[in-house]
mmCIF file of N, CA, C and O in Angstrom:
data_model
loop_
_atom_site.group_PDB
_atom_site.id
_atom_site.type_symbol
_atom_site.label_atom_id
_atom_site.label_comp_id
_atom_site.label_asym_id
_atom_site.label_seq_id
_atom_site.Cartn_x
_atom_site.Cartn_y
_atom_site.Cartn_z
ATOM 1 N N UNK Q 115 -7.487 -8.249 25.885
ATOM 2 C CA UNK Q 115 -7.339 -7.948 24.470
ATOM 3 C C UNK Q 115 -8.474 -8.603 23.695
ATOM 4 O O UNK Q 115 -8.936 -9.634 24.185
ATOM 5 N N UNK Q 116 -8.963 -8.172 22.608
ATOM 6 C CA UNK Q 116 -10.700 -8.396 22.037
ATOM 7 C C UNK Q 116 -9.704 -9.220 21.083
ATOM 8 O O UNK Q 116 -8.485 -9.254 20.916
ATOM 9 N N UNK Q 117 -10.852 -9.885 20.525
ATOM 10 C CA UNK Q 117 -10.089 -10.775 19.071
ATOM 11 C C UNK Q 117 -10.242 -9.909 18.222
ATOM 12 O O UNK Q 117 -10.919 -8.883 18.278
ATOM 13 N N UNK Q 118 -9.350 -10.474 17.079
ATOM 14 C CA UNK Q 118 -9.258 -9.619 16.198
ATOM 15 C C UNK Q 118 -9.977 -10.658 14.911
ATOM 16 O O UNK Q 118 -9.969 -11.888 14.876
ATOM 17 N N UNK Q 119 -10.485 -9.846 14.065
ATOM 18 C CA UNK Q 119 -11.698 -10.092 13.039
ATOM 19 C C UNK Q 119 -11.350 -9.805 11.666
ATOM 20 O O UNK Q 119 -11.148 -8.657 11.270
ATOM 21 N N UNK Q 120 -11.263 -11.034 10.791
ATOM 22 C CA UNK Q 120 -10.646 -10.845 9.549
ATOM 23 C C UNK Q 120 -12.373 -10.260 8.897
ATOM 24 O O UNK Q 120 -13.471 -10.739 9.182
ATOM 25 N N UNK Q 121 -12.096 -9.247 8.092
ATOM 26 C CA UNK Q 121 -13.789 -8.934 7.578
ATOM 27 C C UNK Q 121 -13.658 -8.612 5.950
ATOM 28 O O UNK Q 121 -12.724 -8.222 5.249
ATOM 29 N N UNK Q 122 -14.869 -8.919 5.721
ATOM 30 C CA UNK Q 122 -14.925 -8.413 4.616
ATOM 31 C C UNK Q 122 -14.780 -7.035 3.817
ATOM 32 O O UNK Q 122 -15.691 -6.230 4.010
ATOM 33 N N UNK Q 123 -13.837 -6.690 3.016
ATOM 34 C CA UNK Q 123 -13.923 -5.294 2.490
ATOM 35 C C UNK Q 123 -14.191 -4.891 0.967
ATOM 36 O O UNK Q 123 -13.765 -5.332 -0.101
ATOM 37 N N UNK Q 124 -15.266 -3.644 1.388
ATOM 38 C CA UNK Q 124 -15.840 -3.496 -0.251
ATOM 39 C C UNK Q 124 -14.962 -1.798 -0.611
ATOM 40 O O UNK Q 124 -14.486 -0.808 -0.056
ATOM 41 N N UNK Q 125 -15.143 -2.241 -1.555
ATOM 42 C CA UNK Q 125 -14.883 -0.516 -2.328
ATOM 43 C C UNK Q 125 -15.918 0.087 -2.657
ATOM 44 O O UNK Q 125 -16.133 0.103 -3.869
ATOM 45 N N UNK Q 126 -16.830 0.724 -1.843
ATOM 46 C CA UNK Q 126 -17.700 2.258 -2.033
ATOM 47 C C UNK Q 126 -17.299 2.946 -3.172
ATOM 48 O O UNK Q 126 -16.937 3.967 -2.586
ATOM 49 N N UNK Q 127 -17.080 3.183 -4.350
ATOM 50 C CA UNK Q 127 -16.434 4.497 -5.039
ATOM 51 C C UNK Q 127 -16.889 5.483 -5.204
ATOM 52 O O UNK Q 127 -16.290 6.551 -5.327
ATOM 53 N N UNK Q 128 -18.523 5.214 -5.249
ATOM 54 C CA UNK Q 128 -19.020 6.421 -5.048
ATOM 55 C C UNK Q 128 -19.456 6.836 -3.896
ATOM 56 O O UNK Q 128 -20.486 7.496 -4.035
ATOM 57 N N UNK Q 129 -19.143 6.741 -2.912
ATOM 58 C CA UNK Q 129 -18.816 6.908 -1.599
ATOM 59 C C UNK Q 129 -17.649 7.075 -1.263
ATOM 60 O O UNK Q 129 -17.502 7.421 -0.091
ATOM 61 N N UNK Q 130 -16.236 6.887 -2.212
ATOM 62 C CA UNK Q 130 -14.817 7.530 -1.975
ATOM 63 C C UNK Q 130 -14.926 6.673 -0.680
ATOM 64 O O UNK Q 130 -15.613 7.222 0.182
ATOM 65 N N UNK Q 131 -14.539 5.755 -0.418
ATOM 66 C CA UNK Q 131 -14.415 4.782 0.392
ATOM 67 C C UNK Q 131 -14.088 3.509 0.810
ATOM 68 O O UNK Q 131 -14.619 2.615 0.150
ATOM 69 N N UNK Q 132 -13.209 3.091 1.916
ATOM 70 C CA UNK Q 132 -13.505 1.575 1.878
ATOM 71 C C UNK Q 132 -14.287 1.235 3.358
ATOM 72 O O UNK Q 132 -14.377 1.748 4.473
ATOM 73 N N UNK Q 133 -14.717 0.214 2.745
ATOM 74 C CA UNK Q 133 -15.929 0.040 4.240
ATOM 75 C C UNK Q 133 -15.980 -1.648 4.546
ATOM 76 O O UNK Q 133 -15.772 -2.603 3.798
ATOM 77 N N UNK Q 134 -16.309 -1.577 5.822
ATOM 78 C CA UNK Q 134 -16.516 -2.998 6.532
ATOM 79 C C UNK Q 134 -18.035 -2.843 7.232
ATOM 80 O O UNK Q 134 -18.374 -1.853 7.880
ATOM 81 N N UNK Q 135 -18.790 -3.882 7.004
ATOM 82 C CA UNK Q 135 -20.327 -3.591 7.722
ATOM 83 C C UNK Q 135 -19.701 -5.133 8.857
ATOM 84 O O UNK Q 135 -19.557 -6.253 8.366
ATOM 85 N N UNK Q 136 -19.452 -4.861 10.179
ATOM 86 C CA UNK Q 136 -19.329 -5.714 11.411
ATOM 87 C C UNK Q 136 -20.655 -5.215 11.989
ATOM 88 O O UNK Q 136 -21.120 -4.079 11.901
ATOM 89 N N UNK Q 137 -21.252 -6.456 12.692
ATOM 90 C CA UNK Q 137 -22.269 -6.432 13.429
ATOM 91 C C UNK Q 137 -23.419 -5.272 13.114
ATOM 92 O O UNK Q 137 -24.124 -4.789 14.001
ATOM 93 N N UNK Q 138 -23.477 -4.995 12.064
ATOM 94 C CA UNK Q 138 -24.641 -4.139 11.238
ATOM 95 C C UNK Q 138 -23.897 -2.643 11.668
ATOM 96 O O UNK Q 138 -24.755 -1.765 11.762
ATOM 97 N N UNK Q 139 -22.863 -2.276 11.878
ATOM 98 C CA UNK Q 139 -22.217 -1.364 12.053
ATOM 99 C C UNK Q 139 -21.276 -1.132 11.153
ATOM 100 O O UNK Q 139 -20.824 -2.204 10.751
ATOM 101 N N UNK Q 140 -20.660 0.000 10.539
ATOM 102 C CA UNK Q 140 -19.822 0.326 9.681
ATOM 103 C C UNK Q 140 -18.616 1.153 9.963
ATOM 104 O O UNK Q 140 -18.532 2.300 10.403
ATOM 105 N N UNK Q 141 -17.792 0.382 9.640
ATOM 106 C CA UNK Q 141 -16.420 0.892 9.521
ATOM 107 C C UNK Q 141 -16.111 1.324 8.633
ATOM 108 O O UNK Q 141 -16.812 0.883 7.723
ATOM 109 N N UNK Q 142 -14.991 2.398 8.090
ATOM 110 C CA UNK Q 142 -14.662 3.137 6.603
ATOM 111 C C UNK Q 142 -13.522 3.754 6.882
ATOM 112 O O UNK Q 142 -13.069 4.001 8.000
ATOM 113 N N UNK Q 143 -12.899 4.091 5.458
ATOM 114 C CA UNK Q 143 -11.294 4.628 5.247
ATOM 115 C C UNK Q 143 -11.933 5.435 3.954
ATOM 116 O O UNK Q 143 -12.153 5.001 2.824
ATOM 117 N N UNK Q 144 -12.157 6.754 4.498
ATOM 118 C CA UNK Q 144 -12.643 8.010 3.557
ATOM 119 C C UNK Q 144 -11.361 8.612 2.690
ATOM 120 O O UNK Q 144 -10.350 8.936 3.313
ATOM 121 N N UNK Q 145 -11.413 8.770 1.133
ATOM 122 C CA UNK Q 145 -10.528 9.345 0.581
ATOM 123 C C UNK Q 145 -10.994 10.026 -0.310
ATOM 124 O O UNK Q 145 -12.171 9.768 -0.563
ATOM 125 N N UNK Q 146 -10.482 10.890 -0.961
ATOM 126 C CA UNK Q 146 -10.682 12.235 -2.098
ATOM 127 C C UNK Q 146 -9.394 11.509 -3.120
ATOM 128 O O UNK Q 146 -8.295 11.272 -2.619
ATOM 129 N N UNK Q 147 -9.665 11.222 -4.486
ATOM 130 C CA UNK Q 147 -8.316 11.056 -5.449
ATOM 131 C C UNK Q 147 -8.512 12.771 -6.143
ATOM 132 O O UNK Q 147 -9.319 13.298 -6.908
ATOM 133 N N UNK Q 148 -7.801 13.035 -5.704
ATOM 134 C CA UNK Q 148 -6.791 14.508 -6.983
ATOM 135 C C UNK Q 148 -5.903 14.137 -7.881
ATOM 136 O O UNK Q 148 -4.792 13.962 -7.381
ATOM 137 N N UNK Q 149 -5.970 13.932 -9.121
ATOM 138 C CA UNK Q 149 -5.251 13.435 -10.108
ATOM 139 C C UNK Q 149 -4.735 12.090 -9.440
ATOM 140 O O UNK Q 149 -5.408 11.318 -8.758
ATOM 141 N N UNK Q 150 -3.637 11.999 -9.720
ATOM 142 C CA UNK Q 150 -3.262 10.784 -9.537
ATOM 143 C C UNK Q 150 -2.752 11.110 -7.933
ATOM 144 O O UNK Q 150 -1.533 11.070 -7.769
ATOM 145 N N UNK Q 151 -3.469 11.382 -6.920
ATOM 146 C CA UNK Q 151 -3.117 11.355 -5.587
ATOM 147 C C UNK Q 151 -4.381 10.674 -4.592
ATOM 148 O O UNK Q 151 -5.341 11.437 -4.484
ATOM 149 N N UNK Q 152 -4.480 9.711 -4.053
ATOM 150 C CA UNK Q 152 -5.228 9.613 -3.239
ATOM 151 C C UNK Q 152 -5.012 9.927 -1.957
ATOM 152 O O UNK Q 152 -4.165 9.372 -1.257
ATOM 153 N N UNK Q 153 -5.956 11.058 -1.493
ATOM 154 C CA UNK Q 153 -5.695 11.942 0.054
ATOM 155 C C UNK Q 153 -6.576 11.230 1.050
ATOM 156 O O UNK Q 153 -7.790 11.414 1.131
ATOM 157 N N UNK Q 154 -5.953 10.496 1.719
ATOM 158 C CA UNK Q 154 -6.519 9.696 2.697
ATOM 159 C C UNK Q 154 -7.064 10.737 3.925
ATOM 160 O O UNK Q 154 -6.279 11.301 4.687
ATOM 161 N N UNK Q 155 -8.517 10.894 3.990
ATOM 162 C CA UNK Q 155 -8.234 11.872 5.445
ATOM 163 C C UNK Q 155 -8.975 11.585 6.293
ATOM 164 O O UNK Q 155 -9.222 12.483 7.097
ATOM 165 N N UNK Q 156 -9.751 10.042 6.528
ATOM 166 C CA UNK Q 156 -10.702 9.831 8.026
ATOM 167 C C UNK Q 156 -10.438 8.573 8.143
ATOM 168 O O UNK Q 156 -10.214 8.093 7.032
ATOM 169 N N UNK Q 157 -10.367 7.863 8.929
ATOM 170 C CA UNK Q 157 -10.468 6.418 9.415
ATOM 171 C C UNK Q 157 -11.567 6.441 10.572
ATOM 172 O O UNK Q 157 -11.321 7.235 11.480
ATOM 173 N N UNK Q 158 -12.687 5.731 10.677
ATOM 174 C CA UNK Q 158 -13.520 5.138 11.265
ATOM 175 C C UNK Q 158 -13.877 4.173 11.813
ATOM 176 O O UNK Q 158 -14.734 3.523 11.215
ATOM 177 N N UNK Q 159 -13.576 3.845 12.665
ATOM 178 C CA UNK Q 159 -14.641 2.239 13.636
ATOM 179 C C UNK Q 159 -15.040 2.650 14.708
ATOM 180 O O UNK Q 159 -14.457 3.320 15.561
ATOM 181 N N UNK Q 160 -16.637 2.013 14.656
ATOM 182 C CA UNK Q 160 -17.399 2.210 15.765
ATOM 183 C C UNK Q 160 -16.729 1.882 17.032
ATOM 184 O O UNK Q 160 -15.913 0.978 16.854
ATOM 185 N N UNK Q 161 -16.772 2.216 18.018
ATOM 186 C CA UNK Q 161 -15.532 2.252 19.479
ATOM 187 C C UNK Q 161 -16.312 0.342 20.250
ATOM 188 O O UNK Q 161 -15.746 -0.322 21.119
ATOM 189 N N UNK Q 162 -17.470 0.016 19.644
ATOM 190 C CA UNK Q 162 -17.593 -0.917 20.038
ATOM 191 C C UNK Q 162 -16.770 -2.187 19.106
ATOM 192 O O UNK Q 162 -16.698 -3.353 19.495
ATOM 193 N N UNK Q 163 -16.441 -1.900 18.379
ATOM 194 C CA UNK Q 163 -15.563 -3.043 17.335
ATOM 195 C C UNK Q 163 -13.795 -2.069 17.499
ATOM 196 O O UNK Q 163 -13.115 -2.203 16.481
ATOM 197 N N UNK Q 164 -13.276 -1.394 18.373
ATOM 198 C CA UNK Q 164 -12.480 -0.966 18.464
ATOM 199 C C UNK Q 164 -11.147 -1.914 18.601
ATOM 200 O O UNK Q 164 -11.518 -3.013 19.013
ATOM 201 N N UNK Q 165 -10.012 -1.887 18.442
ATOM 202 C CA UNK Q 165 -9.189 -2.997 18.768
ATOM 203 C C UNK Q 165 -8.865 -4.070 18.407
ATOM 204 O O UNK Q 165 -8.108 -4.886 18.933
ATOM 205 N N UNK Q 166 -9.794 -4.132 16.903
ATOM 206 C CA UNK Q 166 -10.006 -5.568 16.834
ATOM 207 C C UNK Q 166 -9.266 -5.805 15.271
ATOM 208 O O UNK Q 166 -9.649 -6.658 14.471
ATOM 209 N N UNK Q 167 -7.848 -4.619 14.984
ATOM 210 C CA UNK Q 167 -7.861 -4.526 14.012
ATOM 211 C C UNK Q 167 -8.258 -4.302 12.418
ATOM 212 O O UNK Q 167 -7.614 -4.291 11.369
ATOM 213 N N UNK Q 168 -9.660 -4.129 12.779
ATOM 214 C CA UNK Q 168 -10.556 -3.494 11.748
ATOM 215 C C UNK Q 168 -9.900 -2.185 10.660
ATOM 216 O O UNK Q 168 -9.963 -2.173 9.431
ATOM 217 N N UNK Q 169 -9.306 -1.189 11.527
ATOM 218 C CA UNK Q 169 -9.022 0.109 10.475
ATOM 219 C C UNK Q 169 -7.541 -0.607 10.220
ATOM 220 O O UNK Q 169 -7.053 0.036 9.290
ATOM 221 N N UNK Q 170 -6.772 -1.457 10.549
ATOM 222 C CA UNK Q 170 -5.511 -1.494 10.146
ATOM 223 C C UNK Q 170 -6.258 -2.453 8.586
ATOM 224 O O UNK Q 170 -5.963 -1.961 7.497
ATOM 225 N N UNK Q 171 -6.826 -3.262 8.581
ATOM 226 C CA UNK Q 171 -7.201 -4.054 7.409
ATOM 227 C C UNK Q 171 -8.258 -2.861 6.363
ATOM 228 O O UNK Q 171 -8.228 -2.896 5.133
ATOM 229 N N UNK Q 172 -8.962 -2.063 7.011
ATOM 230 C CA UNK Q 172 -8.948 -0.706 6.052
ATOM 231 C C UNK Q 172 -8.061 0.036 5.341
ATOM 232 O O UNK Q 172 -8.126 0.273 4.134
ATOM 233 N N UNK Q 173 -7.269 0.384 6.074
ATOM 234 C CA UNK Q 173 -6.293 1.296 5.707
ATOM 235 C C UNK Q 173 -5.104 0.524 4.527
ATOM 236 O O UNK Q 173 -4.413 1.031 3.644
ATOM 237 N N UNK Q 174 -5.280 -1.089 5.059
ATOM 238 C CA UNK Q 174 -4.563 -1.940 4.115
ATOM 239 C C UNK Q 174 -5.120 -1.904 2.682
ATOM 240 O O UNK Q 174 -4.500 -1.724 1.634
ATOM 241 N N UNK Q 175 -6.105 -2.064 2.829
ATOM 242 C CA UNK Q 175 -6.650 -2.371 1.477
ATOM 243 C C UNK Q 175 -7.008 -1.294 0.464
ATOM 244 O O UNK Q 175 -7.473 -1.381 -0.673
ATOM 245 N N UNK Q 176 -6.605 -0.112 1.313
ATOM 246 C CA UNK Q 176 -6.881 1.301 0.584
ATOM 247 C C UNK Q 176 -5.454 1.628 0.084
ATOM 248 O O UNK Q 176 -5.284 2.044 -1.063
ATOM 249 N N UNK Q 177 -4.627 1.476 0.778
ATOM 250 C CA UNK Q 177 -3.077 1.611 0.194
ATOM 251 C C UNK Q 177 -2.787 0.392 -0.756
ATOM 252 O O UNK Q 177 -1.806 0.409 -1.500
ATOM 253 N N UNK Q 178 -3.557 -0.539 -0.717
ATOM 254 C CA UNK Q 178 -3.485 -1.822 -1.778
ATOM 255 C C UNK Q 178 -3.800 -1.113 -2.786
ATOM 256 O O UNK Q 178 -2.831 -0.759 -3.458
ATOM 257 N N UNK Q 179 -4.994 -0.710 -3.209
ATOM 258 C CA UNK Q 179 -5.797 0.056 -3.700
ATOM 259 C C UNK Q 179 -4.981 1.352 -4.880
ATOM 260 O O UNK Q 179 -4.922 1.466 -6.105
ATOM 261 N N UNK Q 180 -4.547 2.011 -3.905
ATOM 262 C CA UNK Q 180 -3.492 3.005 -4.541
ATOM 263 C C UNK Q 180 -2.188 2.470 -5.161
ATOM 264 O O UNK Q 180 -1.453 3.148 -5.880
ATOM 265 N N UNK Q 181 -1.917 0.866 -4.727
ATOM 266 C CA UNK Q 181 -0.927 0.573 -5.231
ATOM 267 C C UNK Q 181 -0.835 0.576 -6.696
ATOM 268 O O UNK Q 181 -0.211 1.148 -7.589
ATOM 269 N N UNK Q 182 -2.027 -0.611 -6.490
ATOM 270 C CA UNK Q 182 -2.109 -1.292 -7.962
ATOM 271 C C UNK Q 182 -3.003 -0.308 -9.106
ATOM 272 O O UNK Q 182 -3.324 -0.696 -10.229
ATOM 273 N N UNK Q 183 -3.342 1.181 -8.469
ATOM 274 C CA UNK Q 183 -3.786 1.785 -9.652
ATOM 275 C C UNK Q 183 -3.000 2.865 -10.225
ATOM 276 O O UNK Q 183 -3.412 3.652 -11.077
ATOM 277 N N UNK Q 184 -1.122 2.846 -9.381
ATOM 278 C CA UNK Q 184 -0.636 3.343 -9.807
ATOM 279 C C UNK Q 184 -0.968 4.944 -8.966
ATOM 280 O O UNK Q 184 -0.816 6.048 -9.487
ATOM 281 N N UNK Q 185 -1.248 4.787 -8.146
ATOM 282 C CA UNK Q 185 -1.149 6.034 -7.338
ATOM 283 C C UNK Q 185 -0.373 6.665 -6.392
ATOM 284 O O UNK Q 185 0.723 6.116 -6.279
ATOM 285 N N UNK Q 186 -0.539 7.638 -5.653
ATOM 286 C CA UNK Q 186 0.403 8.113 -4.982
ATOM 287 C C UNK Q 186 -0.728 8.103 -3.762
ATOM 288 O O UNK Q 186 -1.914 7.843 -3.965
ATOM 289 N N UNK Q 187 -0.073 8.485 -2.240
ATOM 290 C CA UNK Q 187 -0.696 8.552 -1.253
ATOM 291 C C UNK Q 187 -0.738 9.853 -0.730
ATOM 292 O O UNK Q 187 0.323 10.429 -0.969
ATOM 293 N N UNK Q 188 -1.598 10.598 -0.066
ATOM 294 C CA UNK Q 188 -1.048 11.759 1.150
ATOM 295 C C UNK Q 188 -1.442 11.188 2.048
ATOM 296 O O UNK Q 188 -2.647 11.351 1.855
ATOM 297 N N UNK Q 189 -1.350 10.401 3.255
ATOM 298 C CA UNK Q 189 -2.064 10.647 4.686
ATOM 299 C C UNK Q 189 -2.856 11.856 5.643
ATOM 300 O O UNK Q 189 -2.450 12.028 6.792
ATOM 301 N N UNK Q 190 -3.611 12.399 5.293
ATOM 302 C CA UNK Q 190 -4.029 13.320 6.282
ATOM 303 C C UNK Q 190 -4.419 13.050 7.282
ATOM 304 O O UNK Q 190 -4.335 13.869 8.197
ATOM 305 N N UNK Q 191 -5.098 11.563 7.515
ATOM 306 C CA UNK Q 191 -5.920 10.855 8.787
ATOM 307 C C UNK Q 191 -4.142 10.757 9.386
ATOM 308 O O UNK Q 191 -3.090 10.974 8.784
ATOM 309 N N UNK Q 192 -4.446 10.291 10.963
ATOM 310 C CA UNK Q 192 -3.259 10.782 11.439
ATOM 311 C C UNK Q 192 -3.248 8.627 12.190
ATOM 312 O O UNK Q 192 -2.330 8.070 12.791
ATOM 313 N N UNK Q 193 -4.351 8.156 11.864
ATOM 314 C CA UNK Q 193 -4.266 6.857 11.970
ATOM 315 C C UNK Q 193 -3.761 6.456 10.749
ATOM 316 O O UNK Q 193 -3.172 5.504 11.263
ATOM 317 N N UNK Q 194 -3.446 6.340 9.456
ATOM 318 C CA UNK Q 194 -3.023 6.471 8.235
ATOM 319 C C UNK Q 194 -1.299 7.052 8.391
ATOM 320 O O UNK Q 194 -0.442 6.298 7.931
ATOM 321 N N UNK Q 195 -1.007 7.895 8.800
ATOM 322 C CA UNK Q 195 0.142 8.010 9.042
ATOM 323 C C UNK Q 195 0.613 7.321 9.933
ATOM 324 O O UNK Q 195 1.794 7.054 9.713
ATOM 325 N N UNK Q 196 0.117 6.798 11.093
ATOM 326 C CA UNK Q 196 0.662 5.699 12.561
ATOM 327 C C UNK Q 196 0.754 4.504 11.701
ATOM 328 O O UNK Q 196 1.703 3.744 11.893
ATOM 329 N N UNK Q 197 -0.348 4.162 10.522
ATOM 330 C CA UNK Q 197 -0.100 2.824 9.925
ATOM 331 C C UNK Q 197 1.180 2.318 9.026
ATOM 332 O O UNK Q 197 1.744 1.229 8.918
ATOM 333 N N UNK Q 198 1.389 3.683 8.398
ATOM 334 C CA UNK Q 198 2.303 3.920 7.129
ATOM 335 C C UNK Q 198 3.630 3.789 8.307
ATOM 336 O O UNK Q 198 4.425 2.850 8.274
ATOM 337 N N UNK Q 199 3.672 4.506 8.964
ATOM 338 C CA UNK Q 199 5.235 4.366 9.868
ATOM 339 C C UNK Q 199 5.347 3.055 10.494
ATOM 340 O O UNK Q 199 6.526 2.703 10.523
ATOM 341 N N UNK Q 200 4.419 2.068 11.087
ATOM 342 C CA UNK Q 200 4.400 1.220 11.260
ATOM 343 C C UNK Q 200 4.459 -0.271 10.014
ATOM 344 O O UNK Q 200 4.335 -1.494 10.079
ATOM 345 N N UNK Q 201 4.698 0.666 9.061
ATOM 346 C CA UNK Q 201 4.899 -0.456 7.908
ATOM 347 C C UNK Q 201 5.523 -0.045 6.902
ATOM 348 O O UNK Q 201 5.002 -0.052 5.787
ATOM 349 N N UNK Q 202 6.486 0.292 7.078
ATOM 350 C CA UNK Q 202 7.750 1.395 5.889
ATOM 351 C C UNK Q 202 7.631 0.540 4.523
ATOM 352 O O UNK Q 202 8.569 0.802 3.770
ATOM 353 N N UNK Q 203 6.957 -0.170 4.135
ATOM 354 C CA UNK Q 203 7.020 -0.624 3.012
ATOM 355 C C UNK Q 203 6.022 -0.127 1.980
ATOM 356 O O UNK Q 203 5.951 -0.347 0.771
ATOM 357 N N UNK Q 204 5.226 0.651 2.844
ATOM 358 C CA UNK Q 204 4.079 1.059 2.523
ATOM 359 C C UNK Q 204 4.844 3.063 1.984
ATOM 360 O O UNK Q 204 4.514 3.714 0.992
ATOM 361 N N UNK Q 205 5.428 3.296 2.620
ATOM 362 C CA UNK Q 205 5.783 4.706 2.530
ATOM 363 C C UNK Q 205 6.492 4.913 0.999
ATOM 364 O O UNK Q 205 6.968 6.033 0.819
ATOM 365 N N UNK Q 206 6.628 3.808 -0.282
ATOM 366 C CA UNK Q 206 6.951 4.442 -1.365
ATOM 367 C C UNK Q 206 6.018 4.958 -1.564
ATOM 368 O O UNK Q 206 6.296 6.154 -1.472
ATOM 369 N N UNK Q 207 4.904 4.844 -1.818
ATOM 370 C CA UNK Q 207 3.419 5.406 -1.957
ATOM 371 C C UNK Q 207 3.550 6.630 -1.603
ATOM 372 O O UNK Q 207 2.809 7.213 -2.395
ATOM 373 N N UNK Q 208 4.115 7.580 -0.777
ATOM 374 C CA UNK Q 208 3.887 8.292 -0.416
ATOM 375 C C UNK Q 208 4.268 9.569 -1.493
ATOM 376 O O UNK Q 208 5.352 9.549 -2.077
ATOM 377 N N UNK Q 209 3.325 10.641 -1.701
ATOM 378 C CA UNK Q 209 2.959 11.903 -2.541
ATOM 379 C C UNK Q 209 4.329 12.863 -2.176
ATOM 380 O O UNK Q 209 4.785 13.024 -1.044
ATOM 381 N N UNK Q 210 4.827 13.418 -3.357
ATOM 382 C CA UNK Q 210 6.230 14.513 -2.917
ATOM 383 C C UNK Q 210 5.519 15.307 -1.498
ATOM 384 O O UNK Q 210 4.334 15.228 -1.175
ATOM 385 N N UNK Q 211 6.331 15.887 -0.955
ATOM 386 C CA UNK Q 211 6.127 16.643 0.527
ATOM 387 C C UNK Q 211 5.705 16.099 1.141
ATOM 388 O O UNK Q 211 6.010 16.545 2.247
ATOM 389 N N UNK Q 212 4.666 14.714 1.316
ATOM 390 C CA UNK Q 212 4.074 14.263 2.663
ATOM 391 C C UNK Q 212 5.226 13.128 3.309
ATOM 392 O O UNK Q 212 6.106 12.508 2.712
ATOM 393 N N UNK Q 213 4.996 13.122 4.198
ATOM 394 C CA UNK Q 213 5.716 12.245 5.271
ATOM 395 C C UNK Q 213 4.825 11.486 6.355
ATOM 396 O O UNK Q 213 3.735 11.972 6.658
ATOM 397 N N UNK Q 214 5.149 10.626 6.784
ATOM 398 C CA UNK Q 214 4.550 9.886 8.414
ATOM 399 C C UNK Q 214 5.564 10.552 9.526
ATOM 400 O O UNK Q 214 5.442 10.271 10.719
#
C-alpha cells in the first residue's frame, strides 16, 4: 500500500477545476456549474500518484466547495459517485434526480 499524501489544493475557476500539482504532475476534479448546479464529470490522477488518496481529497474539496456556495451536486464522474456513497453525508448535496 503507497502512502498517502496530504496536498495542496487550489481552485482553477477558470479552468472549472480543482487541482493538485504532486511531483510536477497534475491531478484535477473537472466541473461545469449550470445555475446553481455543479456537474461534476472527470476525476484525474496520474496512475503514478495513484492510491495515494489524492482524488478522494479532490473530490472533497469540490463538494466542500459546493457546500459552502450553496450549491447543489450532479455526479457524472462515476469516481464522484463511489465517493458520495462512501460518505452519505455528502449526498444532501445531491441535485433532484441524481443519485450514487
Amino acid at each position: 500500500m503507497r502512502e498517502r499524501l496530504s496536498v495542496e489544493i487550489t481552485h482553477n475557476e477558470s479552468a472549472r477545476r480543482f487541482e493538485a500539482f504532486v511531483d510536477g504532475e497534475l491531478a484535477r476534479c473537472d466541473y461545469r456549474r449550470v445555475g446553481d448546479i455543479l456537474q461534476i464529470h472527470h476525476t484525474e490522477v496520474p496512475v503514478a500518484l495513484e492510491g495515494r488518496g489524492i482524488a478522494a481529497q479532490l473530490v472533497g474539496a469540490t463538494l466542500e466547495h459546493a457546500k459552502a456556495s450553496g450549491l447543489q451536486v450532479a455526479p457524472y464522474c462515476s469516481y464522484v459517485r463511489s465517493y458520495m456513497r462512501r460518505h452519505p453525508e455528502t449526498q444532501a448535496l445531491l441535485a433532484p434526480g441524481m443519485s450514487v
